[in-house]
XYZ file of N, CA and C in Angstrom:
717
model
N 0.859 -1.192 0.000
C 0.000 0.000 0.000
C 0.891 1.238 0.000
N 0.319 2.350 -0.298
C 1.025 3.616 -0.332
C 0.036 4.723 -0.007
N 0.503 5.933 0.088
C -0.380 7.088 0.226
C 0.199 8.229 -0.599
N -0.602 8.725 -1.541
C -0.227 9.877 -2.347
C -1.357 10.897 -2.276
N -0.985 12.156 -2.219
C -1.941 13.245 -2.040
C -1.612 14.376 -2.991
N -2.637 14.893 -3.645
C -2.494 16.073 -4.480
C -3.479 17.133 -4.049
N -3.020 18.384 -3.950
C -3.866 19.504 -3.526
C -3.786 20.598 -4.584
N -4.950 21.038 -5.057
C -5.055 22.125 -6.027
C -5.436 23.401 -5.310
N -4.670 24.462 -5.523
C -4.891 25.739 -4.864
C -4.894 26.864 -5.894
N -5.472 27.991 -5.527
C -5.382 29.152 -6.409
C -3.924 29.547 -6.636
N -3.106 29.339 -5.589
C -1.709 29.758 -5.653
C -0.769 28.692 -6.215
N -1.271 27.487 -6.489
C -0.386 26.458 -7.025
C -0.851 25.051 -6.676
N 0.106 24.188 -6.406
C -0.169 22.783 -6.115
C 0.723 22.296 -4.991
N 0.218 21.356 -4.202
C 1.025 20.591 -3.258
C 0.829 19.120 -3.585
N 1.926 18.416 -3.840
C 1.891 16.987 -4.143
C 2.802 16.276 -3.150
N 2.346 15.155 -2.594
C 3.145 14.450 -1.584
C 2.929 12.951 -1.697
N 3.984 12.184 -1.389
C 3.901 10.726 -1.428
C 4.811 10.133 -0.369
N 4.455 8.935 0.094
C 5.336 8.201 0.992
C 6.334 7.409 0.149
N 7.109 6.528 0.787
C 8.180 5.820 0.068
C 8.209 4.327 0.343
N 7.139 3.757 0.890
C 7.173 2.343 1.237
C 6.560 1.497 0.127
N 7.284 0.447 -0.243
C 6.769 -0.570 -1.153
C 6.784 -1.895 -0.410
N 5.626 -2.559 -0.372
C 5.479 -3.746 0.462
C 4.983 -4.910 -0.385
N 5.862 -5.891 -0.605
C 5.479 -7.100 -1.336
C 5.435 -8.307 -0.405
N 5.209 -8.065 0.878
C 5.207 -9.110 1.894
C 5.967 -8.625 3.116
N 5.800 -9.328 4.229
C 6.400 -8.870 5.483
C 7.924 -8.852 5.433
N 8.514 -9.635 4.543
C 9.965 -9.665 4.443
C 10.467 -9.025 3.151
N 9.590 -8.261 2.481
C 9.988 -7.573 1.257
C 9.498 -6.126 1.303
N 10.007 -5.373 2.245
C 9.655 -3.976 2.420
C 10.833 -3.123 1.953
N 10.593 -2.250 0.982
C 11.653 -1.408 0.449
C 11.189 0.046 0.398
N 12.145 0.939 0.157
C 11.852 2.365 0.006
C 11.961 2.716 -1.476
N 10.890 3.304 -2.007
C 10.813 3.622 -3.428
C 10.293 5.049 -3.587
N 10.927 5.810 -4.464
C 10.456 7.164 -4.732
C 9.236 7.095 -5.651
N 8.127 7.678 -5.237
C 6.876 7.598 -5.991
C 6.487 8.924 -6.637
N 7.311 9.936 -6.447
C 7.110 11.241 -7.078
C 8.132 11.398 -8.196
N 7.651 11.679 -9.406
C 8.555 11.839 -10.542
C 8.062 12.987 -11.415
N 8.976 13.574 -12.165
C 8.619 14.614 -13.131
C 8.608 14.010 -14.524
N 7.645 14.428 -15.329
C 7.492 13.904 -16.675
C 8.098 14.865 -17.695
N 8.665 14.337 -18.778
C 9.218 15.207 -19.820
C 8.099 15.877 -20.609
N 8.138 17.201 -20.694
C 7.122 17.963 -21.418
C 7.805 19.057 -22.226
N 7.021 19.760 -23.026
C 7.560 20.851 -23.827
C 8.041 21.981 -22.926
N 8.847 22.865 -23.477
C 9.366 24.011 -22.728
C 8.213 24.867 -22.215
N 8.403 25.432 -21.034
C 7.361 26.259 -20.439
C 6.267 25.462 -19.782
N 6.536 24.205 -19.449
C 5.556 23.344 -18.788
C 6.246 22.587 -17.652
N 5.480 22.181 -16.657
C 6.013 21.373 -15.563
C 4.929 20.411 -15.106
N 5.219 19.109 -15.159
C 4.225 18.086 -14.808
C 4.877 17.031 -13.933
N 4.224 16.709 -12.801
C 4.697 15.664 -11.896
C 3.663 14.553 -11.823
N 4.134 13.348 -11.504
C 3.250 12.190 -11.383
C 3.542 11.470 -10.075
N 2.481 11.057 -9.377
C 2.572 10.280 -8.151
C 1.989 8.896 -8.423
N 2.669 7.855 -7.957
C 2.320 6.481 -8.320
C 1.854 5.676 -7.123
N 0.817 4.867 -7.341
C 0.297 3.978 -6.309
C -0.077 2.648 -6.934
N 0.143 1.550 -6.212
C -0.262 0.246 -6.697
C 0.918 -0.659 -6.993
N 0.714 -1.625 -7.863
C 1.749 -2.591 -8.200
C 2.998 -1.878 -8.713
N 4.136 -2.139 -8.078
C 5.359 -1.397 -8.392
C 5.820 -1.655 -9.815
N 5.738 -2.916 -10.278
C 6.152 -3.219 -11.647
C 5.299 -2.454 -12.655
N 3.997 -2.359 -12.377
C 3.106 -1.634 -13.278
C 3.430 -0.147 -13.289
N 3.581 0.458 -12.108
C 3.837 1.894 -12.056
C 5.176 2.246 -12.700
N 6.194 1.426 -12.453
C 7.486 1.704 -13.069
C 7.427 1.538 -14.575
N 6.684 0.543 -15.057
C 6.545 0.341 -16.500
C 5.838 1.522 -17.155
N 4.798 2.039 -16.486
C 4.065 3.178 -17.038
C 4.953 4.413 -17.103
N 5.636 4.735 -16.014
C 6.470 5.945 -15.994
C 7.622 5.817 -16.993
N 8.249 4.658 -17.072
C 9.336 4.461 -18.029
C 8.836 4.586 -19.469
N 7.651 4.044 -19.747
C 7.094 4.144 -21.094
C 6.742 5.584 -21.437
N 6.194 6.321 -20.475
C 5.901 7.738 -20.696
C 7.168 8.494 -21.100
N 8.257 8.210 -20.426
C 9.518 8.877 -20.744
C 10.068 8.418 -22.094
N 9.958 7.129 -22.378
C 10.480 6.600 -23.643
C 9.709 7.145 -24.842
N 8.390 7.329 -24.684
C 7.567 7.785 -25.810
C 7.647 9.299 -26.010
N 8.132 10.041 -25.007
C 8.215 11.496 -25.118
C 9.143 11.880 -26.275
N 8.642 12.684 -27.181
C 9.423 13.100 -28.332
C 9.363 12.140 -29.497
N 8.571 11.069 -29.375
C 8.499 10.047 -30.416
C 7.627 10.463 -31.591
N 6.739 11.427 -31.357
C 5.809 11.831 -32.400
C 4.615 10.923 -32.534
N 4.483 9.917 -31.644
C 3.347 8.997 -31.728
C 2.063 9.696 -31.267
N 1.060 9.771 -32.104
C -0.183 10.463 -31.732
C -0.803 9.875 -30.466
N -1.149 10.749 -29.543
C -1.805 10.322 -28.322
C -0.913 9.665 -27.300
N 0.404 9.562 -27.582
C 1.316 8.902 -26.651
C 2.569 9.733 -26.363
N 2.701 10.865 -27.013
C 3.895 11.696 -26.902
C 3.627 12.881 -25.974
N 4.213 12.847 -24.779
C 4.014 13.929 -23.822
C 4.509 15.273 -24.341
N 5.546 15.252 -25.148
C 6.123 16.495 -25.654
C 5.164 17.225 -26.595
N 4.205 16.491 -27.145
C 3.246 17.089 -28.070
C 1.972 17.549 -27.370
N 1.806 17.226 -26.089
C 0.580 17.587 -25.363
C 0.505 19.092 -25.160
N -0.673 19.638 -25.368
C -0.891 21.075 -25.205
C -1.616 21.418 -23.910
N -2.263 20.432 -23.297
C -3.007 20.646 -22.057
C -2.709 19.513 -21.091
N -2.962 19.757 -19.817
C -2.764 18.694 -18.838
C -3.831 17.609 -18.992
N -4.981 17.967 -19.541
C -5.997 16.962 -19.857
C -5.432 15.938 -20.839
N -4.695 16.405 -21.838
C -4.056 15.490 -22.788
C -3.023 14.616 -22.092
N -2.256 15.195 -21.184
C -1.252 14.421 -20.442
C -1.929 13.309 -19.650
N -3.027 13.640 -18.951
C -3.754 12.625 -18.178
C -4.270 11.522 -19.103
N -4.717 11.889 -20.295
C -5.177 10.896 -21.251
C -4.068 9.969 -21.719
N -2.870 10.524 -21.913
C -1.724 9.711 -22.311
C -1.339 8.747 -21.196
N -1.328 9.230 -19.953
C -1.031 8.351 -18.810
C -2.045 7.214 -18.761
N -3.327 7.539 -18.912
C -4.363 6.511 -18.876
C -4.218 5.497 -19.993
N -3.869 5.969 -21.194
C -3.726 5.061 -22.336
C -2.567 4.094 -22.130
N -1.456 4.610 -21.634
C -0.296 3.747 -21.398
C -0.552 2.792 -20.246
N -1.263 3.254 -19.214
C -1.629 2.360 -18.110
C -2.485 1.206 -18.622
N -3.458 1.492 -19.472
C -4.296 0.423 -20.036
C -3.457 -0.552 -20.854
N -2.517 -0.037 -21.639
C -1.684 -0.905 -22.470
C -0.816 -1.830 -21.612
N -0.238 -1.284 -20.546
C 0.592 -2.106 -19.653
C -0.269 -3.146 -18.942
N -1.450 -2.737 -18.471
C -2.338 -3.676 -17.770
C -2.809 -4.789 -18.703
N -3.141 -4.427 -19.955
C -3.565 -5.443 -20.927
C -2.433 -6.419 -21.226
N -1.219 -5.914 -21.289
C -0.072 -6.756 -21.619
C 0.311 -7.683 -20.475
N 0.298 -7.167 -19.235
C 0.853 -7.918 -18.108
C -0.178 -8.524 -17.171
N -1.415 -8.003 -17.206
C -2.399 -8.357 -16.186
C -2.647 -9.843 -16.040
N -2.841 -10.573 -17.141
C -3.180 -12.004 -17.046
C -2.015 -12.840 -16.542
N -0.798 -12.327 -16.731
C 0.360 -13.062 -16.230
C 0.570 -12.819 -14.731
N 0.192 -11.633 -14.276
C 0.364 -11.278 -12.864
C -0.756 -11.857 -12.006
N -1.947 -12.036 -12.596
C -3.147 -12.417 -11.837
C -2.956 -13.612 -10.903
N -2.227 -14.681 -11.298
C -2.073 -15.807 -10.365
C -1.270 -15.470 -9.105
N -0.564 -14.359 -9.137
C 0.338 -14.025 -8.022
C -0.097 -12.777 -7.242
N -1.020 -12.001 -7.788
C -1.441 -10.795 -7.098
C -2.126 -9.840 -8.049
N -2.270 -8.609 -7.595
C -2.998 -7.576 -8.331
C -2.017 -6.685 -9.079
N -2.210 -6.517 -10.371
C -1.331 -5.676 -11.181
C -1.838 -4.238 -11.294
N -2.929 -3.915 -10.590
C -3.555 -2.601 -10.746
C -2.662 -1.484 -10.218
N -2.832 -0.306 -10.800
C -2.083 0.878 -10.371
C -2.946 2.108 -10.590
N -2.607 3.172 -9.880
C -3.283 4.457 -10.048
C -2.283 5.582 -9.939
N -2.653 6.747 -10.443
C -1.715 7.870 -10.480
C -2.418 9.185 -10.163
N -1.659 10.120 -9.628
C -2.045 11.521 -9.585
C -1.114 12.261 -10.527
N -1.685 13.098 -11.370
C -0.911 13.873 -12.331
C -1.230 15.343 -12.108
N -0.220 16.125 -11.761
C -0.434 17.533 -11.477
C 0.648 18.393 -12.080
N 0.305 19.628 -12.389
C 1.302 20.539 -12.938
C 0.645 21.657 -13.691
N 1.406 22.231 -14.610
C 0.895 23.369 -15.374
C 1.487 23.348 -16.772
N 0.613 23.493 -17.746
C 1.026 23.617 -19.140
C 0.906 25.080 -19.548
N 1.718 25.495 -20.471
C 1.710 26.881 -20.931
C 0.314 27.281 -21.401
N -0.163 28.423 -20.910
C -1.480 28.916 -21.291
C -2.601 28.440 -20.403
N -2.309 27.571 -19.433
C -3.328 27.066 -18.512
C -2.977 27.418 -17.070
N -3.976 27.372 -16.200
C -3.733 27.410 -14.761
C -3.266 26.027 -14.319
N -2.689 25.898 -13.124
C -2.344 24.562 -12.614
C -3.568 23.660 -12.577
N -3.357 22.365 -12.862
C -4.441 21.392 -12.861
C -3.969 20.107 -12.186
N -4.930 19.318 -11.722
C -4.634 18.087 -10.998
C -5.629 17.010 -11.396
N -5.117 15.809 -11.754
C -5.959 14.704 -12.184
C -5.629 13.436 -11.399
N -6.634 12.597 -11.215
C -6.448 11.250 -10.683
C -6.773 10.252 -11.784
N -5.789 9.400 -12.118
C -5.958 8.384 -13.154
C -6.214 7.047 -12.466
N -7.354 6.439 -12.762
C -7.745 5.183 -12.140
C -7.099 3.989 -12.845
N -7.227 2.817 -12.225
C -6.634 1.601 -12.769
C -7.165 1.272 -14.156
N -8.399 1.696 -14.468
C -8.988 1.428 -15.778
C -8.479 2.384 -16.847
N -7.724 3.402 -16.444
C -7.199 4.367 -17.390
C -8.027 5.621 -17.539
N -9.245 5.632 -16.975
C -10.054 6.845 -16.986
C -9.613 7.757 -15.851
N -10.084 8.999 -15.832
C -9.564 9.934 -14.837
C -10.583 11.018 -14.502
N -10.353 11.663 -13.340
C -11.152 12.801 -12.889
C -10.215 13.955 -12.575
N -10.792 15.159 -12.477
C -9.995 16.360 -12.223
C -10.427 17.035 -10.933
N -9.458 17.538 -10.171
C -9.757 18.333 -8.983
C -10.328 19.688 -9.403
N -11.164 20.256 -8.531
C -11.783 21.551 -8.815
C -11.674 22.439 -7.583
N -12.126 23.685 -7.717
C -12.091 24.592 -6.576
C -13.019 24.129 -5.461
N -14.042 23.335 -5.781
C -14.957 22.807 -4.762
C -14.469 21.481 -4.184
N -13.660 20.779 -4.897
C -13.072 19.508 -4.435
C -11.582 19.582 -4.732
N -10.816 20.305 -3.888
C -9.447 20.687 -4.263
C -8.361 19.671 -3.954
N -8.724 18.477 -3.462
C -7.665 17.497 -3.232
C -8.088 16.127 -3.740
N -7.085 15.346 -4.139
C -7.280 13.982 -4.609
C -6.278 13.084 -3.904
N -6.667 11.830 -3.639
C -5.807 10.882 -2.930
C -5.815 9.541 -3.650
N -4.707 8.828 -3.558
C -4.659 7.436 -4.004
C -3.934 6.621 -2.940
N -4.249 5.319 -2.890
C -3.619 4.446 -1.906
C -4.410 4.398 -0.624
N -3.724 4.469 0.511
C -4.335 4.397 1.840
C -4.859 5.776 2.211
N -6.096 6.062 1.822
C -6.605 7.434 1.853
C -7.378 7.809 3.113
N -7.960 6.828 3.811
C -8.993 7.169 4.799
C -8.460 7.880 6.032
N -7.266 7.554 6.493
C -6.783 8.141 7.744
C -6.388 9.607 7.587
N -5.886 9.965 6.409
C -5.424 11.334 6.204
C -6.466 12.273 5.657
N -7.672 11.766 5.423
C -8.704 12.599 4.808
C -9.395 13.574 5.763
N -9.704 13.188 7.024
C -10.496 14.077 7.881
C -9.923 15.476 8.060
N -8.622 15.597 8.257
C -8.054 16.927 8.479
C -8.151 17.775 7.218
N -8.050 17.148 6.054
C -8.160 17.879 4.797
C -9.581 18.387 4.592
N -10.565 17.540 4.891
C -11.964 17.934 4.734
C -12.309 19.094 5.656
N -11.757 19.094 6.851
C -12.070 20.126 7.834
C -11.370 21.456 7.551
N -10.139 21.410 7.080
C -9.320 22.623 7.111
C -8.885 23.153 5.748
N -9.009 22.371 4.687
C -8.440 22.768 3.397
C -9.500 23.354 2.472
N -9.152 24.456 1.805
C -9.990 25.029 0.756
C -9.105 25.423 -0.417
N -9.728 25.773 -1.530
C -9.015 26.212 -2.719
C -8.211 27.482 -2.443
N -8.641 28.287 -1.463
C -7.981 29.553 -1.146
C -6.882 29.403 -0.093
N -6.698 28.211 0.464
C -5.624 27.982 1.438
C -4.284 28.333 0.800
N -3.401 28.932 1.596
C -2.083 29.305 1.073
C -1.238 28.065 0.823
N -0.216 28.217 0.012
C 0.664 27.102 -0.315
C 1.332 26.546 0.942
N 1.795 27.442 1.831
C 2.455 27.007 3.054
C 1.519 26.269 3.993
N 0.296 26.777 4.149
C -0.672 26.111 5.014
C -1.071 24.755 4.444
N -1.222 24.685 3.133
C -1.572 23.417 2.505
C -0.466 22.388 2.681
N 0.791 22.825 2.619
C 1.909 21.899 2.839
C 1.865 21.346 4.258
N 1.549 22.207 5.246
C 1.418 21.729 6.629
C 0.292 20.706 6.749
N -0.847 21.010 6.150
C -1.971 20.082 6.210
C -1.628 18.762 5.533
N -0.892 18.820 4.437
C -0.483 17.591 3.756
C 0.377 16.732 4.667
N 1.336 17.336 5.341
C 2.210 16.577 6.229
C 1.435 16.016 7.420
N 0.489 16.778 7.956
C -0.328 16.267 9.056
C -1.235 15.136 8.587
N -1.687 15.204 7.348
C -2.456 14.106 6.774
C -1.607 12.837 6.699
N -0.332 12.986 6.364
C 0.572 11.844 6.341
C 0.863 11.353 7.755
N 0.968 12.256 8.707
C 1.199 11.854 10.096
C 0.080 10.940 10.585
N -1.168 11.318 10.307
C -2.300 10.488 10.721
C -2.253 9.122 10.050
N -1.857 9.092 8.789
C -1.800 7.828 8.053
C -0.683 6.941 8.568
N 0.480 7.531 8.810
C 1.619 6.765 9.315
C 1.336 6.182 10.693
N 0.612 6.916 11.526
C 0.279 6.436 12.873
C -0.712 5.274 12.822
N -1.474 5.160 11.716
C -2.577 4.210 11.657
C -2.321 3.008 10.774
N -1.334 3.064 9.890
C -1.142 2.001 8.913
C 0.344 1.787 8.657
N 0.838 0.587 8.962
C 2.267 0.302 8.826
C 2.679 0.105 7.373
N 1.727 0.022 6.443
C 2.078 -0.164 5.041
C 2.439 1.149 4.352
N 2.356 2.256 5.093
C 2.793 3.563 4.603
C 4.010 3.964 5.413
N 5.074 4.420 4.737
C 6.312 4.676 5.476
C 7.115 5.854 4.953
N 7.999 6.346 5.808
C 8.896 7.443 5.488
C 9.963 6.964 4.497
N 10.631 7.925 3.825
C 10.444 9.369 3.886
C 9.254 9.848 3.058
N 8.868 11.100 3.304
C 7.813 11.752 2.542
C 8.465 12.722 1.562
N 8.088 12.615 0.300
C 8.509 13.584 -0.711
C 7.367 14.555 -0.936
N 7.644 15.852 -0.840
C 6.607 16.873 -0.943
C 7.037 17.950 -1.934
N 6.176 18.192 -2.907
C 6.405 19.249 -3.902
C 5.449 20.390 -3.645
N 5.993 21.589 -3.467
C 5.191 22.809 -3.398
C 5.432 23.583 -4.699
N 4.423 23.611 -5.543
C 4.565 24.240 -6.859
C 3.838 25.580 -6.873
N 4.577 26.652 -7.174
C 4.009 27.993 -7.262
C 3.456 28.204 -8.666
N 2.216 28.629 -8.751
C 1.581 28.831 -10.047
C 2.407 29.744 -10.932
N 2.541 29.379 -12.193
C 3.253 30.134 -13.226
C 4.765 30.135 -13.057
N 5.292 29.324 -12.150
C 6.750 29.258 -11.981
C 7.382 28.284 -12.965
N 6.625 27.255 -13.379
C 7.109 26.204 -14.275
C 8.446 25.639 -13.791
N 8.522 25.438 -12.480
C 9.748 24.984 -11.833
C 9.544 23.613 -11.200
N 10.594 22.809 -11.212
C 10.568 21.500 -10.549
C 11.478 21.485 -9.324
N 11.780 22.662 -8.790
C 12.769 22.761 -7.713
C 12.160 22.755 -6.315
N 10.841 22.807 -6.198
C 10.244 22.943 -4.873
C 9.969 21.635 -4.175
N 10.898 20.661 -4.263
C 10.696 19.352 -3.642
C 11.481 19.266 -2.336
N 10.821 18.837 -1.271
C 11.463 18.589 0.019
C 11.234 17.132 0.402
N 12.231 16.542 1.055
C 12.121 15.163 1.526
C 12.252 15.153 3.039
N 11.284 14.537 3.712
C 11.243 14.508 5.169
C 11.497 13.094 5.665
N 12.623 12.898 6.321
C 12.949 11.638 6.971
C 12.349 11.632 8.379
N 12.371 10.480 9.022
C 11.694 10.321 10.305
C 12.270 11.232 11.385
N 13.572 11.551 11.304
C 14.187 12.403 12.327
C 14.375 13.840 11.853
N 13.756 14.231 10.758
C 13.854 15.610 10.284
C 13.333 16.569 11.363
N 14.090 17.609 11.720
C 13.680 18.490 12.826
C 12.306 19.122 12.617
N 12.009 19.569 11.401
C 10.703 20.185 11.173
C 9.582 19.163 11.337
N 9.772 17.971 10.773
C 8.773 16.910 10.872
C 8.497 16.551 12.326
N 9.546 16.403 13.118
C 9.395 16.065 14.536
C 8.665 17.181 15.278
N 9.063 18.428 15.032
C 8.443 19.567 15.714
C 6.967 19.701 15.334
N 6.650 19.487 14.065
C 5.265 19.593 13.606
C 4.387 18.552 14.282
N 4.846 17.304 14.325
C 4.064 16.229 14.930
C 3.853 16.486 16.428
N 4.915 16.898 17.116
C 4.809 17.134 18.557
C 3.874 18.291 18.863
N 4.006 19.391 18.108
C 3.164 20.562 18.351
C 1.695 20.248 18.065
N 1.447 19.484 17.004
C 0.072 19.134 16.659
C -0.536 18.220 17.719
N 0.237 17.246 18.203
C -0.250 16.342 19.235
C -0.576 17.075 20.527
N 0.318 17.966 20.948
C 0.080 18.730 22.180
C -1.106 19.678 22.010
N -1.225 20.248 20.806
C -2.355 21.141 20.554
C -3.683 20.413 20.640
N -3.735 19.200 20.119
C -4.965 18.407 20.210
C -5.298 18.062 21.661
N -4.274 17.695 22.428
C -4.503 17.374 23.829
C -5.081 18.573 24.574
N -4.510 19.760 24.307
C -5.004 20.960 24.965
C -6.422 21.303 24.554
N -6.744 21.120 23.293
C -8.096 21.393 22.817
C -9.090 20.454 23.461
N -8.749 19.176 23.547
C -9.656 18.204 24.165
C -9.911 18.562 25.623
N -8.869 19.024 26.323
C -9.024 19.423 27.718
C -10.006 20.588 27.862
N -10.052 21.458 26.860
C -10.908 22.660 26.952
C -12.329 22.407 26.480
N -12.571 21.290 25.819
C -13.922 21.013 25.351
C -14.819 20.599 26.526
N -16.115 20.931 26.467
C -17.018 20.550 27.560
C -17.196 19.033 27.632
N -17.295 18.547 28.850
C -17.529 17.119 29.067
C -18.978 16.779 28.752
N -19.247 15.677 28.056
C -20.646 15.334 27.747
C -21.397 14.913 28.997
C-alpha cells in the first residue's frame, strides 16, 4: 500500500507521497513515488504512483520513452493541455495492464493508479487522478484534493481545514499532518515523505522537500500538533 496526495490551490499545487513498497512482510523497500514527466518548454508536470510497483514503473518508463516520439496520443512532448497528459497516462496504463495483467493475476494484483499535477503553458495549474482502468477525474475549486492508496486516515483533516484559497504554506502543513495520521494508523505507509510545493506560473521543478523520520521540522510539527490536540480536548465541555 502507499499514500499519495495532491492539492489544487489558487496559488499552485502541493503533491506528496510516501516511500514504502510492500510485497510481503519480508519484502519492504523504500521507493520514490514522485517523478517529473518530460514535457515541452514552459511546462512542468509531476506524477505520483500507487499500486503494483512493476506496473507503475513500467508506465512511468514508457511515458519517458515515448516522449518526443511523435506517436499520436502517446507523446508527452506534443501535449498542449494537462488533460491530454492525463489521457496519455491513462492510455499507457491500459496498455501495460492489458499486456501484463493475465500473467500477474495468479500471483497478485497488477492494478495501479496515479495523480498527475502541474501546469502547461497557457493554462492554470491542474490536478488529475488516473484510475486503474485508465479513466480519470480532475480536482476543482470545490473539491481541491485527490488521494490514491491508503486514503482514509489522512482525509479528515483535509476535509475540515483545506480550501481552494488555502495558502501554499498552510496546505503543505496540512499535507504533512495528513501523512502523520496515516503513518500512525497504517504500517504499510512509510517514510520518507517527498513533498512538492509548486508555485503557479513558476514552471519549476525545484520545490521538492524530503522529510525523513528524524527531520527536525517533521518532529516539531508532529509534537506541536499532538500537544495542541490534547489541549483542545481538555478545553472542550464534558458530555
